[in-house]
mmCIF file of C-alpha atoms in Angstrom:
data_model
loop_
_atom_site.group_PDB
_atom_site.id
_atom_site.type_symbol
_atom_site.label_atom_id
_atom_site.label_comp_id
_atom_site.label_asym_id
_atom_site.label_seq_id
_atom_site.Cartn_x
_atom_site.Cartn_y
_atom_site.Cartn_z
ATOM 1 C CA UNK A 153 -17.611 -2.072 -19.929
ATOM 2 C CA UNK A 154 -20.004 -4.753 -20.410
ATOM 3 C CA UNK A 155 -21.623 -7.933 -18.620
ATOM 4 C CA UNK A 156 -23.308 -9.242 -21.437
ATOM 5 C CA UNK A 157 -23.008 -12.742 -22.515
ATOM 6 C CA UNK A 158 -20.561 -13.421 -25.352
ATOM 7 C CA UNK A 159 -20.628 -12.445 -28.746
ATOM 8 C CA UNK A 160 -20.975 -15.641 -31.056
ATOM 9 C CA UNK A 161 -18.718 -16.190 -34.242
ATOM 10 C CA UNK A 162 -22.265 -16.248 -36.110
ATOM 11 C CA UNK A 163 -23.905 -12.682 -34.535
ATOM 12 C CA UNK A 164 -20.265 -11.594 -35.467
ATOM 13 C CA UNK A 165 -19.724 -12.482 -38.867
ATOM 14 C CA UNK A 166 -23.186 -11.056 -39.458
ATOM 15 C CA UNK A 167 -22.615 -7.812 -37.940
ATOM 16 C CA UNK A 168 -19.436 -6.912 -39.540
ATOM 17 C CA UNK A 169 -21.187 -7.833 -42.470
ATOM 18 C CA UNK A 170 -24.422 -5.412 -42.253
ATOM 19 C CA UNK A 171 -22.114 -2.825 -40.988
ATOM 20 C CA UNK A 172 -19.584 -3.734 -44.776
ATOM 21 C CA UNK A 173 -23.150 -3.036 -46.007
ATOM 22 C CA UNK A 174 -24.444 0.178 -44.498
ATOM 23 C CA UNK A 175 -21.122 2.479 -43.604
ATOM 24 C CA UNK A 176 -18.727 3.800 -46.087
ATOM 25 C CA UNK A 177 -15.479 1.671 -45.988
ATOM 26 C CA UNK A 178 -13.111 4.138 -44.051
ATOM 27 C CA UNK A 179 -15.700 3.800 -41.103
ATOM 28 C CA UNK A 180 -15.283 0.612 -40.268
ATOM 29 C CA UNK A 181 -11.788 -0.841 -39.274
ATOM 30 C CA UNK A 182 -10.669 -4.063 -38.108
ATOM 31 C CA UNK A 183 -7.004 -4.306 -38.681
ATOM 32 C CA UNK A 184 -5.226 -5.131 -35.119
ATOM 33 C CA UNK A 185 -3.443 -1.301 -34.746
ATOM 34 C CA UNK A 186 -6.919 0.250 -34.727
ATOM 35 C CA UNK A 187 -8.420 -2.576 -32.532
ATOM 36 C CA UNK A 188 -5.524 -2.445 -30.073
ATOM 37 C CA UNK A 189 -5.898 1.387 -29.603
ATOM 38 C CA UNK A 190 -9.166 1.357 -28.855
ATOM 39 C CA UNK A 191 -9.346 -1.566 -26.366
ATOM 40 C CA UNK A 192 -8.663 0.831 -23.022
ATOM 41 C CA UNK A 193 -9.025 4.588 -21.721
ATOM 42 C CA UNK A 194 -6.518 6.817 -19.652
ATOM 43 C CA UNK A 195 -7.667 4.192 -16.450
ATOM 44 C CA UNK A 196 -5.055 1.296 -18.235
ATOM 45 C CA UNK A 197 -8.091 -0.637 -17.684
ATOM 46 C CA UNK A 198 -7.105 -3.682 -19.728
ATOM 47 C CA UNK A 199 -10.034 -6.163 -20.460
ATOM 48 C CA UNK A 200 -9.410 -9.565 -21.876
ATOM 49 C CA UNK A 201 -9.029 -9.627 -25.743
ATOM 50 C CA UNK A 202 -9.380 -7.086 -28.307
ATOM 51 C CA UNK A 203 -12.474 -5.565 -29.781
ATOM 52 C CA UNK A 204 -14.696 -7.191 -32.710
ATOM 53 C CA UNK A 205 -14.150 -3.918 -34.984
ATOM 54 C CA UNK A 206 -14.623 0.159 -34.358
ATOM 55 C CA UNK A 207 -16.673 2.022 -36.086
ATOM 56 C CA UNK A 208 -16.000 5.710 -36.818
ATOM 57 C CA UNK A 209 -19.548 7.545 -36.829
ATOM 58 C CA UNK A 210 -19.245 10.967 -38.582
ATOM 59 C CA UNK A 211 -23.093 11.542 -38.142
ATOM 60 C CA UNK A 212 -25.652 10.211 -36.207
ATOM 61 C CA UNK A 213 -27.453 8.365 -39.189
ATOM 62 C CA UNK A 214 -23.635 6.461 -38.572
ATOM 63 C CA UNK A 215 -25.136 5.175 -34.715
ATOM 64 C CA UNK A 216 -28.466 4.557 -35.864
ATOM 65 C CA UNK A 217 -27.453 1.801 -38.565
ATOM 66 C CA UNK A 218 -24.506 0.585 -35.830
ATOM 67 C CA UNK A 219 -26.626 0.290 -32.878
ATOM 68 C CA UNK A 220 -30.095 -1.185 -34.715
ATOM 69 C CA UNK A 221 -27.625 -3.472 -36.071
ATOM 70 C CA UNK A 222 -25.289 -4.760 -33.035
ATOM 71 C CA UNK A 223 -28.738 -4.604 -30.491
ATOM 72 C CA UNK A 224 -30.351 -7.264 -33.093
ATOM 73 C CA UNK A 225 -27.576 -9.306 -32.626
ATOM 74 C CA UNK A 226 -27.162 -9.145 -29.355
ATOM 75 C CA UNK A 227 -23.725 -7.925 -29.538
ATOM 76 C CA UNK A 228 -22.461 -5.507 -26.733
ATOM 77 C CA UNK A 229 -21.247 -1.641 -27.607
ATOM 78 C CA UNK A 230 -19.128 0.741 -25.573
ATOM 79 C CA UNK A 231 -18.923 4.279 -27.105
ATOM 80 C CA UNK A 232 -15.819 6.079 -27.168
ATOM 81 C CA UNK A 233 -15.041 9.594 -27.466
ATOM 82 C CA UNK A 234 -11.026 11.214 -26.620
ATOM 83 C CA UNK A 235 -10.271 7.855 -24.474
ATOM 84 C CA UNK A 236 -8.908 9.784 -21.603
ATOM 85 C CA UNK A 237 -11.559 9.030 -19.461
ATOM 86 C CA UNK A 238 -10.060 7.993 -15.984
ATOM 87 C CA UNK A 239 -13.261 4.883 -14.685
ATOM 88 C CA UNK A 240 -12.533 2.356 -17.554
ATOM 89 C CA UNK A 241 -15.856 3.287 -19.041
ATOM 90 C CA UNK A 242 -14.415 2.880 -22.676
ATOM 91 C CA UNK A 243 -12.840 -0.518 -21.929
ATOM 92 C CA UNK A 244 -13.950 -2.712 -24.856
ATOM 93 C CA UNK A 245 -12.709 -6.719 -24.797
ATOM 94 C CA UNK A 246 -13.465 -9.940 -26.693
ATOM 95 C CA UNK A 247 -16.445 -9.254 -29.274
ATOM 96 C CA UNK A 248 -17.458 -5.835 -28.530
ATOM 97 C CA UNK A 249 -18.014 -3.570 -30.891
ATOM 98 C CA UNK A 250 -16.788 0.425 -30.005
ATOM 99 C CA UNK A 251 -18.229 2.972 -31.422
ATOM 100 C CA UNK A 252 -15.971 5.922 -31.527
ATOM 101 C CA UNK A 253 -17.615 9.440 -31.599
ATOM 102 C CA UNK A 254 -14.326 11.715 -32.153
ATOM 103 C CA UNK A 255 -14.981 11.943 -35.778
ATOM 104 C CA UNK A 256 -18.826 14.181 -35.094
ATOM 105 C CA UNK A 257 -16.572 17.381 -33.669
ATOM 106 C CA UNK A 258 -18.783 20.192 -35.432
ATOM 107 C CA UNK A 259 -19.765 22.958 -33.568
ATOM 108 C CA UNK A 260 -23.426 22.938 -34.906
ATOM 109 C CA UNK A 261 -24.304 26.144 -33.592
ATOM 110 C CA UNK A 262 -23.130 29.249 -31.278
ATOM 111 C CA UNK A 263 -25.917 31.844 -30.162
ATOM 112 C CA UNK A 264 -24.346 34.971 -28.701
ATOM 113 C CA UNK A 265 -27.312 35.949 -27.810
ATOM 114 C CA UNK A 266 -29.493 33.161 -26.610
ATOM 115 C CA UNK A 267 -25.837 32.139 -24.867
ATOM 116 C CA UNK A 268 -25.800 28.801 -25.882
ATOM 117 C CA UNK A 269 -24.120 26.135 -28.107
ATOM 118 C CA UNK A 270 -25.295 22.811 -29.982
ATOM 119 C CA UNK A 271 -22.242 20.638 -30.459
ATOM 120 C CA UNK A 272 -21.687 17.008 -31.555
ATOM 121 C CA UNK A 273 -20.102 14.858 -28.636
ATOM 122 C CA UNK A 274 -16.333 15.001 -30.630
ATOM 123 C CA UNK A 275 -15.868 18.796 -30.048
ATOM 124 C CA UNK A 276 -13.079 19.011 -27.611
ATOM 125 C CA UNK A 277 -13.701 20.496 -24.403
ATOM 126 C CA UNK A 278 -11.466 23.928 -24.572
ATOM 127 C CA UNK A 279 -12.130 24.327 -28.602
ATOM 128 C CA UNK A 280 -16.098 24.893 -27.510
ATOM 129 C CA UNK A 281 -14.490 27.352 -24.650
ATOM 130 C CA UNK A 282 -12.168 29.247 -27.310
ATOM 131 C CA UNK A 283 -15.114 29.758 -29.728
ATOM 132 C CA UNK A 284 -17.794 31.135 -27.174
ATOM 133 C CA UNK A 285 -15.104 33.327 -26.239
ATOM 134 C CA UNK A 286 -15.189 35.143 -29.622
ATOM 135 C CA UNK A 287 -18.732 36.070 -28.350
ATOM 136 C CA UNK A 288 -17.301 36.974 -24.951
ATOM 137 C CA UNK A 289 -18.856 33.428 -23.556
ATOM 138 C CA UNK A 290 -17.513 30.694 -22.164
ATOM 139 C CA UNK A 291 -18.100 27.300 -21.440
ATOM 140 C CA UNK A 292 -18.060 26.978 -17.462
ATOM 141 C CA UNK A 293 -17.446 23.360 -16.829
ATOM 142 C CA UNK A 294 -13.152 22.866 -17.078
ATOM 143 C CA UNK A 295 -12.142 19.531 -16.557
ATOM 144 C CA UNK A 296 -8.349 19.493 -16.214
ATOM 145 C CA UNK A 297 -8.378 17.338 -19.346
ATOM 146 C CA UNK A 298 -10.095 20.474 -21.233
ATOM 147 C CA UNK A 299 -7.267 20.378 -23.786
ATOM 148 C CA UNK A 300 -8.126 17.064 -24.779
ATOM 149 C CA UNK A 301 -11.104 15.595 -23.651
ATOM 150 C CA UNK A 302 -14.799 15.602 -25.699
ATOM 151 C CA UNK A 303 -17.638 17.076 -25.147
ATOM 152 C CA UNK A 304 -19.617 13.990 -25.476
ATOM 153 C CA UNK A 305 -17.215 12.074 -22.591
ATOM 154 C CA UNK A 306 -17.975 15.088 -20.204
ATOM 155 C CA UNK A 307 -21.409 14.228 -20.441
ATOM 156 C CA UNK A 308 -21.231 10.900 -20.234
ATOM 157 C CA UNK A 309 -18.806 10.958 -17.264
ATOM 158 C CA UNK A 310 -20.775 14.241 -15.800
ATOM 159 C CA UNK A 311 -17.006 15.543 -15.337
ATOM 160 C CA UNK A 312 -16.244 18.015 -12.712
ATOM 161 C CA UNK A 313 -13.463 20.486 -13.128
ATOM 162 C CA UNK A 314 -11.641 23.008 -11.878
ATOM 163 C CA UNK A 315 -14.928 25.885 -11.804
ATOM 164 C CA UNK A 316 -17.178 23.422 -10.689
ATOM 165 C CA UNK A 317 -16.883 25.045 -6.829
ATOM 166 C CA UNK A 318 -19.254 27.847 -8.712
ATOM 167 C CA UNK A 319 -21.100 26.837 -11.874
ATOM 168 C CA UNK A 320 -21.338 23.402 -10.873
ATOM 169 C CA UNK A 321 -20.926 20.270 -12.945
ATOM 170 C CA UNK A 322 -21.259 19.489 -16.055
ATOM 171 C CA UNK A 323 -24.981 18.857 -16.156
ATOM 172 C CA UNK A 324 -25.193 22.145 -14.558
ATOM 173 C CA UNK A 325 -24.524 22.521 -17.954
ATOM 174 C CA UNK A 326 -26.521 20.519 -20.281
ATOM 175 C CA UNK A 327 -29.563 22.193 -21.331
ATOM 176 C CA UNK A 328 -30.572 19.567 -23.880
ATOM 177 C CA UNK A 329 -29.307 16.432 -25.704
ATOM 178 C CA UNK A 330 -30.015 14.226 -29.032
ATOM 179 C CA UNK A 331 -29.322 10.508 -28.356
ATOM 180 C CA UNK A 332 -29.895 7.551 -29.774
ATOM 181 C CA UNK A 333 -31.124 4.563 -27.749
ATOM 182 C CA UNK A 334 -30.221 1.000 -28.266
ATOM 183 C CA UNK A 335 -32.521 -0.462 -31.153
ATOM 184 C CA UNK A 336 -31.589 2.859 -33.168
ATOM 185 C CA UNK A 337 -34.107 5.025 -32.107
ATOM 186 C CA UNK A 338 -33.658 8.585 -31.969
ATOM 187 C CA UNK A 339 -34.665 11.001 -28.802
ATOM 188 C CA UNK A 340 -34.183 14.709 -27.830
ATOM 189 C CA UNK A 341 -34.910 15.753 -24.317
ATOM 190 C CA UNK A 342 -34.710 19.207 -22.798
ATOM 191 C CA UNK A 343 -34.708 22.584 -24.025
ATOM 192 C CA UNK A 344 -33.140 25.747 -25.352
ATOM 193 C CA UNK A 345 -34.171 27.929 -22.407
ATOM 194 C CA UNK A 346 -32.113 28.361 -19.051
ATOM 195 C CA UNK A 347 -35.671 27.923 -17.727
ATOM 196 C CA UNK A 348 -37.484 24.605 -17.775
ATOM 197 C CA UNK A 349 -39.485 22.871 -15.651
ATOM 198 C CA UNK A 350 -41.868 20.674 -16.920
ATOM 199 C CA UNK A 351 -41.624 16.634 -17.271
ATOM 200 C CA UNK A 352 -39.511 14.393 -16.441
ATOM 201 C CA UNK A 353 -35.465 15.412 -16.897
ATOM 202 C CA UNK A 354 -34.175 13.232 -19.168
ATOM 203 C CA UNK A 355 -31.523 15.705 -19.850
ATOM 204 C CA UNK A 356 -30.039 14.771 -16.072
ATOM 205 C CA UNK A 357 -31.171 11.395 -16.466
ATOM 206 C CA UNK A 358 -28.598 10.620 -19.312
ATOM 207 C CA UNK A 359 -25.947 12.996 -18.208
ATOM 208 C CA UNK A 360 -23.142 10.976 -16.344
ATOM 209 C CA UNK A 361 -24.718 7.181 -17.680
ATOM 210 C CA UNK A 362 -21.604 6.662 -19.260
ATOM 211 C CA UNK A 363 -23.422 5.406 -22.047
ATOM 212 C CA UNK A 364 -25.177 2.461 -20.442
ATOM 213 C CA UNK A 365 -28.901 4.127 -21.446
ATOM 214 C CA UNK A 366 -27.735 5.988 -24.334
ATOM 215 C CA UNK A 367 -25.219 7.518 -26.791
ATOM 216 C CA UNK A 368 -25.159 11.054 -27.352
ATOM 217 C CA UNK A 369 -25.230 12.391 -30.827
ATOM 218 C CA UNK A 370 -25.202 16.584 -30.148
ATOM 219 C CA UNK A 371 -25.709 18.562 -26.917
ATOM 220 C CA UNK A 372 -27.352 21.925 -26.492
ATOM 221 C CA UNK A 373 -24.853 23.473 -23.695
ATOM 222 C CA UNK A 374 -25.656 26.955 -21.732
ATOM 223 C CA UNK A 375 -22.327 29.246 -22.034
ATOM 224 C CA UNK A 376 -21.786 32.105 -19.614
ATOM 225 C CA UNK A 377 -20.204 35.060 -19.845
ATOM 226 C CA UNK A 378 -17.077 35.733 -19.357
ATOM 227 C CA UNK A 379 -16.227 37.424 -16.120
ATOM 228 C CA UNK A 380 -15.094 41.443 -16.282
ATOM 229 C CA UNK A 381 -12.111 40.230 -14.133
ATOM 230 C CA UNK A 382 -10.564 37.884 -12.121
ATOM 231 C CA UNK A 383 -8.038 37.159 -8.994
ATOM 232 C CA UNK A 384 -5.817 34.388 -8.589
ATOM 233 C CA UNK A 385 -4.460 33.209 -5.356
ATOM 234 C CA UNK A 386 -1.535 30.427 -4.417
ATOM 235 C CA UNK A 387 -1.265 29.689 -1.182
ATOM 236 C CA UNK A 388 1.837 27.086 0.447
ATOM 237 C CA UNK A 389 1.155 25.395 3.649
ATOM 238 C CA UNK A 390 3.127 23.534 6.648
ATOM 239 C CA UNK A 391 0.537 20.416 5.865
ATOM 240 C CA UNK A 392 -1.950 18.966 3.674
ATOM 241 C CA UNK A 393 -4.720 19.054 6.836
ATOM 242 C CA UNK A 394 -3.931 22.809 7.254
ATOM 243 C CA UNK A 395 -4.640 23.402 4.104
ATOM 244 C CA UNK A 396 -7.640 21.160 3.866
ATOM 245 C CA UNK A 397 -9.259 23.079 7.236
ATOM 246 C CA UNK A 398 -8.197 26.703 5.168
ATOM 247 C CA UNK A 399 -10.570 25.339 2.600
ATOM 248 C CA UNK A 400 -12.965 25.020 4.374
ATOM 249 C CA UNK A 401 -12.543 28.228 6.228
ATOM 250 C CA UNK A 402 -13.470 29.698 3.167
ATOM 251 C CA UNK A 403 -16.574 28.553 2.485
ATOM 252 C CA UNK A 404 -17.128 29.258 6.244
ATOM 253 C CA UNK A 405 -16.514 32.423 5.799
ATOM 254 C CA UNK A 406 -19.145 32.978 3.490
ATOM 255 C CA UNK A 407 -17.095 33.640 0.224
ATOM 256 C CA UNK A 408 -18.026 31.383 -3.437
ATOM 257 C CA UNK A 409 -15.236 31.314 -5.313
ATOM 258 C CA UNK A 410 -15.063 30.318 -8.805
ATOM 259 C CA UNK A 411 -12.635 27.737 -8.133
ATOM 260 C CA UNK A 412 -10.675 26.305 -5.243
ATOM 261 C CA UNK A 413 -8.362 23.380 -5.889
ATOM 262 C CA UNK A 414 -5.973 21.681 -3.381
ATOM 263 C CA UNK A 415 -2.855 19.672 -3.989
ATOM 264 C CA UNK A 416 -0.793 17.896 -1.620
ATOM 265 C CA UNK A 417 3.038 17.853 -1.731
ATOM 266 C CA UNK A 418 4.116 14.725 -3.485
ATOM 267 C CA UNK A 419 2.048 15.827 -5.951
ATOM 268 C CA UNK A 420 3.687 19.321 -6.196
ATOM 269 C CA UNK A 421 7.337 17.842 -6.194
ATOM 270 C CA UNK A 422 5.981 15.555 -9.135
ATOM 271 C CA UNK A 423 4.871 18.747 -11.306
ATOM 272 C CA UNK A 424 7.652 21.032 -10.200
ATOM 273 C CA UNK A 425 10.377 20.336 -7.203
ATOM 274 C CA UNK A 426 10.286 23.409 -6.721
ATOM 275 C CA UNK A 427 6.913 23.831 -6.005
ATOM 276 C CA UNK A 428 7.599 20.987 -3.450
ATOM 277 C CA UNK A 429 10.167 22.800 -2.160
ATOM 278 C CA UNK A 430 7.582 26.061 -0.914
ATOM 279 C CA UNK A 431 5.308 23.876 1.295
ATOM 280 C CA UNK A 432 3.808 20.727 1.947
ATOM 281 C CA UNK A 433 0.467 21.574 0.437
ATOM 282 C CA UNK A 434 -0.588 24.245 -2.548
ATOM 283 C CA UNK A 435 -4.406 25.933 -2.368
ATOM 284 C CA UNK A 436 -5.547 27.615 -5.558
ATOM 285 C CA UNK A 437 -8.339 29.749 -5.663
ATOM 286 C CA UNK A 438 -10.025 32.151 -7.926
ATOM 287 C CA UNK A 439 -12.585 34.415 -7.546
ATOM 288 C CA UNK A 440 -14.321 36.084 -10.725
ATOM 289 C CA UNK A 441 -16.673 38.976 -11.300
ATOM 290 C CA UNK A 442 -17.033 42.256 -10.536
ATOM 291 C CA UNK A 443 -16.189 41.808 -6.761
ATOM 292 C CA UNK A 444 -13.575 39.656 -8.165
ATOM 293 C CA UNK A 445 -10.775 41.852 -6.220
ATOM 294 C CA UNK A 446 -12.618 42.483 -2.927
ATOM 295 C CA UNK A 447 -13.147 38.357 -2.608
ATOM 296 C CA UNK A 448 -9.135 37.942 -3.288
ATOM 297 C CA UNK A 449 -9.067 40.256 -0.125
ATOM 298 C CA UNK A 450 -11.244 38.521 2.013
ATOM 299 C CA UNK A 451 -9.763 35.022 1.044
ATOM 300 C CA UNK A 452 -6.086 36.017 1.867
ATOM 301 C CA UNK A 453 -7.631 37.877 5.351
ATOM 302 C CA UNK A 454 -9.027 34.067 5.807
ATOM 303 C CA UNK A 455 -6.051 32.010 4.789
ATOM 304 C CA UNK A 456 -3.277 34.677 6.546
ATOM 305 C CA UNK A 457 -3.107 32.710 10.460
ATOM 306 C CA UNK A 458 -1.986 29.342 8.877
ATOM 307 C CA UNK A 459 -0.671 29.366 5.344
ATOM 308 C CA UNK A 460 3.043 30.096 4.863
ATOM 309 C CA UNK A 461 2.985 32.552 1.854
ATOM 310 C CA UNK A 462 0.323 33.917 -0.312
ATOM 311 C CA UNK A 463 0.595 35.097 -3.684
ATOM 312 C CA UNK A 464 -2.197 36.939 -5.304
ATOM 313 C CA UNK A 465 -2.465 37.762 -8.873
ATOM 314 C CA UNK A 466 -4.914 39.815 -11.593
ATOM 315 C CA UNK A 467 -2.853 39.004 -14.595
ATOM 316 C CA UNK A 468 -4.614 36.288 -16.439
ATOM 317 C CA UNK A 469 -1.665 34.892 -18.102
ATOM 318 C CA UNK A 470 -0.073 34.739 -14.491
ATOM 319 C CA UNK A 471 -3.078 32.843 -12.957
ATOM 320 C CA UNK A 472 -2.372 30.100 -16.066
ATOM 321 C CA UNK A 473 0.695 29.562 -14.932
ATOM 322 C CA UNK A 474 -0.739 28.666 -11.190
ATOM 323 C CA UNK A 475 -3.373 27.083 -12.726
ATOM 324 C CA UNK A 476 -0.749 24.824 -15.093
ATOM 325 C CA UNK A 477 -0.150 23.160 -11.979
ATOM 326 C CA UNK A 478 -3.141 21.086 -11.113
ATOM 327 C CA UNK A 479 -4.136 20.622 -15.050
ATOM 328 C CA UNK A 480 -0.453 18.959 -15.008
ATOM 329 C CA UNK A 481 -0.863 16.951 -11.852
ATOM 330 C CA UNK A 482 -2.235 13.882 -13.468
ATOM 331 C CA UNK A 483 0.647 13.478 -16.437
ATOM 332 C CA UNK A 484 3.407 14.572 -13.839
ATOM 333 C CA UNK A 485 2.303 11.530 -11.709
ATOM 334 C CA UNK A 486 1.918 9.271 -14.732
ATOM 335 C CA UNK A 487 5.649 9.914 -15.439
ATOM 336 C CA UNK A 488 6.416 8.279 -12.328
ATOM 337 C CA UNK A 489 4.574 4.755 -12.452
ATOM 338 C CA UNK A 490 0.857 4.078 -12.886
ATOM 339 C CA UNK A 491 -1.546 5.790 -10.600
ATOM 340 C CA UNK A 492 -4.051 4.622 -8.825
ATOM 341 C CA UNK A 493 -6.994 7.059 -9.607
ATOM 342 C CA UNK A 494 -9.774 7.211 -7.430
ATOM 343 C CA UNK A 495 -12.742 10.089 -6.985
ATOM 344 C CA UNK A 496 -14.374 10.771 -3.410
ATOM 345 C CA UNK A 497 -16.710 12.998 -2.088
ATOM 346 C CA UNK A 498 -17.074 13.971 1.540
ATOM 347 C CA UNK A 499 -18.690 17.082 3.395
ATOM 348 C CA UNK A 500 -16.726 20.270 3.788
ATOM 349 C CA UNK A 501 -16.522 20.029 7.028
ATOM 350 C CA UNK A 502 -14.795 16.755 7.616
ATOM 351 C CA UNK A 503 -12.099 17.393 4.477
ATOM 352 C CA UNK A 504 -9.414 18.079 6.846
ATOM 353 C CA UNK A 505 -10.428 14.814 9.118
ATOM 354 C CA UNK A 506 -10.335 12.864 4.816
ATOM 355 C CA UNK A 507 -7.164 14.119 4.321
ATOM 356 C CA UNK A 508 -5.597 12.248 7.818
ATOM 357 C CA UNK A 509 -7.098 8.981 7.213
ATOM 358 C CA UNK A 510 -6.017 8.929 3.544
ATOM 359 C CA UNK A 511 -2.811 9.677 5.052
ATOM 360 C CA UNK A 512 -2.838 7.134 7.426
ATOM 361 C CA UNK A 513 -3.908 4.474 4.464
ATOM 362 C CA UNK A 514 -0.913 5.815 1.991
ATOM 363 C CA UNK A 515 1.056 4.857 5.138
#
């Protein structure tokens, strides 16, 4: 979104023009179908009017020429990757130009054994994890919206995800990144090497600016590999606070796991009613590794006194399927009405004391 001032029928006219100019036809589109597609993201953010035009960049010569061009003028650009971002950041109104990045989805490279991968920002999320894993690598970072989201929005937005309670973030992530700045110019920043600590981190800086200082044109990532096993656990609870203190009982406890996600019951009857049906509250967590069994252990030992059934699994295909429940939690609400979607962050320790007050507001 923008708070620039407006974009005049003159600075207009000329831009579409230069762009006519400098792009190949088919990558810039004004017709109204195009325009009205790319006006809002997942949020239903809807901004007043329709964009100026979109243009389709297929390389990063493509943003060059678009941005020199529209930062001349004076006229304001939102880049746009997958559009499911959930803060409104690819919102584009009256006279701004987008500048969607789904077309540069090359994997550019894939080092087994430097364990890393330079990618353009178009390169959905879980394609990038399926490919390292012919190299028994992954990508850590696993947004729910894996499936469909870019690379270049999970940057931008510094998504989370469901492993994040391990490997961090996405800029936990980002080793290094090739943007272009407004007037056109071209930087790199970072590195190829998991270590590096000199100068300033531009790398970080950029990561999660939702394009406001740049637009990313490829990514050097740092893949992992994949763990020698895993252990799945589901466990139901009497109440969304019991569940949120056997979170943090956890952690307490002194146990990382690779992920530890928490939904509450509306949510579960909106997936499956019959989840609903098994408890008020569903904690999944996953513990990878080596010591990948010996963690499940300790985790059930922790969660035992106050959850209502716990289900433990090694079968991968099995922990999907418990998994498939929080990746579907946002399109199973969605089905019902718009959400209202909202991130917080509090400490551990005072999750539990989060969860009553949000229950006292949905009341």
């Amino acid at each position: 979104m923008t708070t620039a001032p407006p974009t005049t029928p003159t600075a207009a006219a000329r831009l579409l023009g230069l762009l006519a100019r400098d792009l190949p036809p088919d990558q810039l589109a004004t017709d109204p179908r195009t325009l009205a597609a790319h006006t809002t993201d997942r949020s239903g953010t809807r901004p007043d009017g329709v964009p100026l035009a979109v243009v389709h960049a297929r390389r990063t010569e493509d943003v060059t020429v678009t941005l020199r061009h529209a930062n001349a003028l004076r006229v304001p650009v939102v880049p746009r990757g997958a559009g499911t971002g959930l803060s409104g950041g690819a919102s584009a109104g009256e006279g701004v130009l987008v500048l969607d990045l789904s077309g540069m989805n090359r994997i550019l490279e894939l080092s087994a054994d430097d364990q890393l991968a330079v990618v353009e920002p178009g390169v959905i999320t879980a394609e990038l994890d399926r490919a390292a894993g012919e190299h028994g690598l992954r990508y850590a970072p696993d947004p729910a919206s894996a499936a469909i989201s870019t690379i270049g929005g999970n940057i931008a937005t510094n998504a989370g995800g469901l492993r994040c309670a391990k490997y961090g973030v996405t800029r936990d992530s980002v080793l290094g990144l090739e943007a272009v700045l407004a007037d056109g110019t071209v930087v790199t920043t970072g590195r190829r090497t998991v270590k590096g600590v000199t100068g300033y981190d531009l790398t970080a800086l950029l990561t999660g600016s939702e394009g406001t200082l740049a637009v990313i044109t490829s990514a050097t990532l740092r893949l992992r590999p994949v763990p020698v096993a895993t252990a799945t656990l589901a466990a139901y609870f009497d109440s969304f606070e019991a569940a949120a203190e056997a979170s943090y009982a956890i952690g307490r406890a002194g146990i990382v796991p690779a992920l530890a996600e928490l939904l509450d019951g509306p949510v579960l009857r909106a997936v499956d009613p019959a989840l609903g049906e098994r408890g008020s509250a569903l904690l999944l967590v996953q513990c990878d590794g080596a010591g990948a069994a010996i963690e499940a252990e300790q985790v059930a030992r922790v969660l035992a006194p106050t959850a209502t059934n716990v289900e433990t699994t090694a079968d991968p295909v099995e922990a999907e399927s418990l998994l498939a429940a929080r990746r579907l939690a946002l399109p199973a609400l969605e089905r019902l009405g718009r959400p209202l979607i909202e991130d917080i962050a509090v400490p551990r320790s005072r999750l539990a004391e989060a969860v009553r007050e949000i229950r006292a507001i949905s009341a």
